Amino acid sequence: MIVQPIALTDIAHTIQLALAPVFLLTGIGSILNLLASRLARIVDRARKIEADFTPIDDPGHTDQVRQLRLLDKRMRIVNTAIFLCTTSAVLICIVVAGLFVASLLGLGFARTTAAVFVLAMLVFITGLILFLWEVRIAVRAIRIRDELLEREIDHRT
């Protein structure tokens, strides 16, 4: 097999093609940083509850168990979102590397590259959906007492 020399313009074009996925990697990195921060806060909250854990006969025990179960669920969701977003980043790295390998060796990986990119986007979308789900769970879990909000309580109900 005779390998033809690669023109500088071909390499420049490959770099141009690889720029969009590389910018996407920056965005995924930001999302991963956000997810890792959320996970750390969830873990910190769980440790605080564990440190103050009360016996079964304490009136606050049931609420502590409920909170820990919710935090455990949130940890699993965020952890899965981190896994999916990281997988997406790895797949995008494979796309970028594949673009260069295909260009340098004159191979036709267009369909494979497109399929890997689509897979990366689907995995990333799934990670974002999990992130949204975890945020919704966190927001629903926050209960601020009406008296702290200075609302009038309707006693007719």
PDB file of C-alpha atoms in Angstrom:
ATOM      1  CA  MET A   1       0.000   0.000   0.000  1.00  0.00           C
ATOM      2  CA  ILE A   2       1.456   3.322  -1.051  1.00  0.00           C
ATOM      3  CA  VAL A   3       0.617   6.236   1.195  1.00  0.00           C
ATOM      4  CA  GLN A   4       0.298   9.553  -0.592  1.00  0.00           C
ATOM      5  CA  PRO A   5       1.812  12.618   1.060  1.00  0.00           C
ATOM      6  CA  ILE A   6      -0.755  14.715   2.863  1.00  0.00           C
ATOM      7  CA  ALA A   7      -1.185  18.296   1.810  1.00  0.00           C
ATOM      8  CA  LEU A   8      -1.085  21.006   4.454  1.00  0.00           C
ATOM      9  CA  THR A   9      -4.491  22.167   3.270  1.00  0.00           C
ATOM     10  CA  ASP A  10      -5.930  18.710   4.049  1.00  0.00           C
ATOM     11  CA  ILE A  11      -4.602  18.902   7.588  1.00  0.00           C
ATOM     12  CA  ALA A  12      -5.930  22.454   7.971  1.00  0.00           C
ATOM     13  CA  HIS A  13      -9.351  21.289   6.774  1.00  0.00           C
ATOM     14  CA  THR A  14      -9.293  18.396   9.256  1.00  0.00           C
ATOM     15  CA  ILE A  15      -8.449  20.804  12.064  1.00  0.00           C
ATOM     16  CA  GLN A  16     -11.401  22.973  11.028  1.00  0.00           C
ATOM     17  CA  LEU A  17     -13.695  19.933  11.115  1.00  0.00           C
ATOM     18  CA  ALA A  18     -12.393  18.955  14.548  1.00  0.00           C
ATOM     19  CA  LEU A  19     -12.932  22.392  16.096  1.00  0.00           C
ATOM     20  CA  ALA A  20     -16.698  22.036  16.662  1.00  0.00           C
ATOM     21  CA  PRO A  21     -16.366  18.762  18.579  1.00  0.00           C
ATOM     22  CA  VAL A  22     -13.502  20.263  20.594  1.00  0.00           C
ATOM     23  CA  PHE A  23     -15.699  23.220  21.604  1.00  0.00           C
ATOM     24  CA  LEU A  24     -18.375  20.715  22.522  1.00  0.00           C
ATOM     25  CA  LEU A  25     -15.838  19.034  24.812  1.00  0.00           C
ATOM     26  CA  THR A  26     -15.413  22.346  26.631  1.00  0.00           C
ATOM     27  CA  GLY A  27     -19.153  22.520  27.232  1.00  0.00           C
ATOM     28  CA  ILE A  28     -19.275  18.929  28.441  1.00  0.00           C
ATOM     29  CA  GLY A  29     -16.374  19.675  30.767  1.00  0.00           C
ATOM     30  CA  SER A  30     -18.367  22.549  32.271  1.00  0.00           C
ATOM     31  CA  ILE A  31     -21.385  20.288  32.757  1.00  0.00           C
ATOM     32  CA  LEU A  32     -19.161  17.653  34.386  1.00  0.00           C
ATOM     33  CA  ASN A  33     -17.780  20.287  36.759  1.00  0.00           C
ATOM     34  CA  LEU A  34     -21.326  21.311  37.673  1.00  0.00           C
ATOM     35  CA  LEU A  35     -22.390  17.700  38.209  1.00  0.00           C
ATOM     36  CA  ALA A  36     -19.340  16.961  40.361  1.00  0.00           C
ATOM     37  CA  SER A  37     -20.130  20.026  42.487  1.00  0.00           C
ATOM     38  CA  ARG A  38     -23.736  18.899  42.930  1.00  0.00           C
ATOM     39  CA  LEU A  39     -22.575  15.425  43.897  1.00  0.00           C
ATOM     40  CA  ALA A  40     -20.162  16.877  46.462  1.00  0.00           C
ATOM     41  CA  ARG A  41     -22.922  18.995  48.013  1.00  0.00           C
ATOM     42  CA  ILE A  42     -25.269  16.001  48.173  1.00  0.00           C
ATOM     43  CA  VAL A  43     -22.566  13.896  49.853  1.00  0.00           C
ATOM     44  CA  ASP A  44     -21.818  16.694  52.329  1.00  0.00           C
ATOM     45  CA  ARG A  45     -25.506  16.972  53.217  1.00  0.00           C
ATOM     46  CA  ALA A  46     -25.791  13.196  53.675  1.00  0.00           C
ATOM     47  CA  ARG A  47     -22.735  13.168  55.948  1.00  0.00           C
ATOM     48  CA  LYS A  48     -24.231  15.963  58.063  1.00  0.00           C
ATOM     49  CA  ILE A  49     -27.472  14.034  58.506  1.00  0.00           C
ATOM     50  CA  GLU A  50     -25.529  10.849  59.281  1.00  0.00           C
ATOM     51  CA  ALA A  51     -23.481  12.698  61.921  1.00  0.00           C
ATOM     52  CA  ASP A  52     -26.671  13.979  63.589  1.00  0.00           C
ATOM     53  CA  PHE A  53     -28.594  10.725  63.131  1.00  0.00           C
ATOM     54  CA  THR A  54     -31.087  10.068  65.904  1.00  0.00           C
ATOM     55  CA  PRO A  55     -32.425   6.817  67.386  1.00  0.00           C
ATOM     56  CA  ILE A  56     -35.600   5.222  66.023  1.00  0.00           C
ATOM     57  CA  ASP A  57     -37.754   6.559  68.875  1.00  0.00           C
ATOM     58  CA  ASP A  58     -36.748  10.192  68.218  1.00  0.00           C
ATOM     59  CA  PRO A  59     -39.467  12.313  66.529  1.00  0.00           C
ATOM     60  CA  GLY A  60     -36.995  13.514  63.877  1.00  0.00           C
ATOM     61  CA  HIS A  61     -35.766  10.047  62.934  1.00  0.00           C
ATOM     62  CA  THR A  62     -38.368   9.404  60.230  1.00  0.00           C
ATOM     63  CA  ASP A  63     -37.573  12.699  58.538  1.00  0.00           C
ATOM     64  CA  GLN A  64     -33.841  11.933  58.631  1.00  0.00           C
ATOM     65  CA  VAL A  65     -34.397   8.548  56.991  1.00  0.00           C
ATOM     66  CA  ARG A  66     -36.612  10.173  54.331  1.00  0.00           C
ATOM     67  CA  GLN A  67     -33.927  12.779  53.619  1.00  0.00           C
ATOM     68  CA  LEU A  68     -31.162  10.178  53.412  1.00  0.00           C
ATOM     69  CA  ARG A  69     -33.201   8.069  50.989  1.00  0.00           C
ATOM     70  CA  LEU A  70     -33.799  11.120  48.817  1.00  0.00           C
ATOM     71  CA  LEU A  71     -30.114  12.069  48.932  1.00  0.00           C
ATOM     72  CA  ASP A  72     -29.168   8.494  48.017  1.00  0.00           C
ATOM     73  CA  LYS A  73     -31.480   8.650  44.998  1.00  0.00           C
ATOM     74  CA  ARG A  74     -30.026  11.998  43.957  1.00  0.00           C
ATOM     75  CA  MET A  75     -26.463  10.643  44.317  1.00  0.00           C
ATOM     76  CA  ARG A  76     -27.271   7.717  42.030  1.00  0.00           C
ATOM     77  CA  ILE A  77     -28.862  10.004  39.422  1.00  0.00           C
ATOM     78  CA  VAL A  78     -25.959  12.488  39.427  1.00  0.00           C
ATOM     79  CA  ASN A  79     -23.416   9.674  39.341  1.00  0.00           C
ATOM     80  CA  THR A  80     -25.135   8.172  36.300  1.00  0.00           C
ATOM     81  CA  ALA A  81     -25.280  11.613  34.632  1.00  0.00           C
ATOM     82  CA  ILE A  82     -21.541  12.027  35.253  1.00  0.00           C
ATOM     83  CA  PHE A  83     -20.895   8.600  33.736  1.00  0.00           C
ATOM     84  CA  LEU A  84     -22.976   9.408  30.645  1.00  0.00           C
ATOM     85  CA  CYS A  85     -21.468  12.853  30.097  1.00  0.00           C
ATOM     86  CA  THR A  86     -17.963  11.431  30.495  1.00  0.00           C
ATOM     87  CA  THR A  87     -18.806   8.660  28.035  1.00  0.00           C
ATOM     88  CA  SER A  88     -20.043  11.310  25.613  1.00  0.00           C
ATOM     89  CA  ALA A  89     -16.768  13.228  25.978  1.00  0.00           C
ATOM     90  CA  VAL A  90     -14.762  10.056  25.310  1.00  0.00           C
ATOM     91  CA  LEU A  91     -16.851   9.354  22.197  1.00  0.00           C
ATOM     92  CA  ILE A  92     -16.259  12.893  20.940  1.00  0.00           C
ATOM     93  CA  CYS A  93     -12.512  12.428  21.509  1.00  0.00           C
ATOM     94  CA  ILE A  94     -12.764   9.271  19.408  1.00  0.00           C
ATOM     95  CA  VAL A  95     -14.501  11.291  16.673  1.00  0.00           C
ATOM     96  CA  VAL A  96     -11.742  13.917  16.696  1.00  0.00           C
ATOM     97  CA  ALA A  97      -9.007  11.271  16.644  1.00  0.00           C
ATOM     98  CA  GLY A  98     -10.875   9.395  13.917  1.00  0.00           C
ATOM     99  CA  LEU A  99     -11.025  12.536  11.773  1.00  0.00           C
ATOM    100  CA  PHE A 100      -7.251  12.871  11.937  1.00  0.00           C
ATOM    101  CA  VAL A 101      -6.560   9.176  11.394  1.00  0.00           C
ATOM    102  CA  ALA A 102      -8.915   9.080   8.417  1.00  0.00           C
ATOM    103  CA  SER A 103      -7.335  12.211   6.958  1.00  0.00           C
ATOM    104  CA  LEU A 104      -3.755  11.078   7.518  1.00  0.00           C
ATOM    105  CA  LEU A 105      -4.275   7.559   6.190  1.00  0.00           C
ATOM    106  CA  GLY A 106      -6.779   8.464   3.502  1.00  0.00           C
ATOM    107  CA  LEU A 107      -9.460   6.226   5.006  1.00  0.00           C
ATOM    108  CA  GLY A 108     -13.192   6.648   4.573  1.00  0.00           C
ATOM    109  CA  PHE A 109     -14.672   6.530   8.074  1.00  0.00           C
ATOM    110  CA  ALA A 110     -17.463   9.021   7.348  1.00  0.00           C
ATOM    111  CA  ARG A 111     -20.385   6.796   8.353  1.00  0.00           C
ATOM    112  CA  THR A 112     -18.613   5.392  11.373  1.00  0.00           C
ATOM    113  CA  THR A 113     -17.555   8.871  12.494  1.00  0.00           C
ATOM    114  CA  ALA A 114     -21.094  10.175  12.044  1.00  0.00           C
ATOM    115  CA  ALA A 115     -22.527   7.207  13.958  1.00  0.00           C
ATOM    116  CA  VAL A 116     -20.093   7.703  16.859  1.00  0.00           C
ATOM    117  CA  PHE A 117     -20.924  11.431  16.947  1.00  0.00           C
ATOM    118  CA  VAL A 118     -24.675  10.727  16.980  1.00  0.00           C
ATOM    119  CA  LEU A 119     -24.129   8.182  19.762  1.00  0.00           C
ATOM    120  CA  ALA A 120     -22.122  10.785  21.709  1.00  0.00           C
ATOM    121  CA  MET A 121     -24.977  13.270  21.368  1.00  0.00           C
ATOM    122  CA  LEU A 122     -27.594  10.723  22.463  1.00  0.00           C
ATOM    123  CA  VAL A 123     -25.530   9.769  25.506  1.00  0.00           C
ATOM    124  CA  PHE A 124     -24.981  13.460  26.335  1.00  0.00           C
ATOM    125  CA  ILE A 125     -28.703  14.215  25.972  1.00  0.00           C
ATOM    126  CA  THR A 126     -29.484  11.353  28.348  1.00  0.00           C
ATOM    127  CA  GLY A 127     -26.982  12.757  30.857  1.00  0.00           C
ATOM    128  CA  LEU A 128     -28.617  16.196  30.606  1.00  0.00           C
ATOM    129  CA  ILE A 129     -32.069  14.684  31.126  1.00  0.00           C
ATOM    130  CA  LEU A 130     -30.795  12.968  34.276  1.00  0.00           C
ATOM    131  CA  PHE A 131     -29.334  16.281  35.437  1.00  0.00           C
ATOM    132  CA  LEU A 132     -32.715  17.945  34.919  1.00  0.00           C
ATOM    133  CA  TRP A 133     -34.446  15.110  36.797  1.00  0.00           C
ATOM    134  CA  GLU A 134     -32.062  15.443  39.748  1.00  0.00           C
ATOM    135  CA  VAL A 135     -32.606  19.210  39.911  1.00  0.00           C
ATOM    136  CA  ARG A 136     -36.378  18.696  39.891  1.00  0.00           C
ATOM    137  CA  ILE A 137     -36.099  16.187  42.746  1.00  0.00           C
ATOM    138  CA  ALA A 138     -33.917  18.614  44.720  1.00  0.00           C
ATOM    139  CA  VAL A 139     -36.327  21.501  44.223  1.00  0.00           C
ATOM    140  CA  ARG A 140     -39.347  19.400  45.226  1.00  0.00           C
ATOM    141  CA  ALA A 141     -37.507  18.216  48.344  1.00  0.00           C
ATOM    142  CA  ILE A 142     -37.050  21.742  49.646  1.00  0.00           C
ATOM    143  CA  ARG A 143     -39.916  22.537  51.953  1.00  0.00           C
ATOM    144  CA  ILE A 144     -39.982  26.027  53.397  1.00  0.00           C
ATOM    145  CA  ARG A 145     -42.527  26.417  56.142  1.00  0.00           C
ATOM    146  CA  ASP A 146     -45.310  28.888  55.354  1.00  0.00           C
ATOM    147  CA  GLU A 147     -44.712  30.856  58.560  1.00  0.00           C
ATOM    148  CA  LEU A 148     -41.154  31.571  57.409  1.00  0.00           C
ATOM    149  CA  LEU A 149     -42.508  32.891  54.136  1.00  0.00           C
ATOM    150  CA  GLU A 150     -44.955  35.080  56.088  1.00  0.00           C
ATOM    151  CA  ARG A 151     -47.923  33.748  54.180  1.00  0.00           C
ATOM    152  CA  GLU A 152     -51.344  33.639  55.601  1.00  0.00           C
ATOM    153  CA  ILE A 153     -52.462  30.072  56.118  1.00  0.00           C
ATOM    154  CA  ASP A 154     -55.970  29.302  54.930  1.00  0.00           C
ATOM    155  CA  HIS A 155     -57.536  27.387  57.841  1.00  0.00           C
ATOM    156  CA  ARG A 156     -60.739  26.614  55.908  1.00  0.00           C
ATOM    157  CA  THR A 157     -59.185  23.581  54.204  1.00  0.00           C
TER     158      THR A 157
END
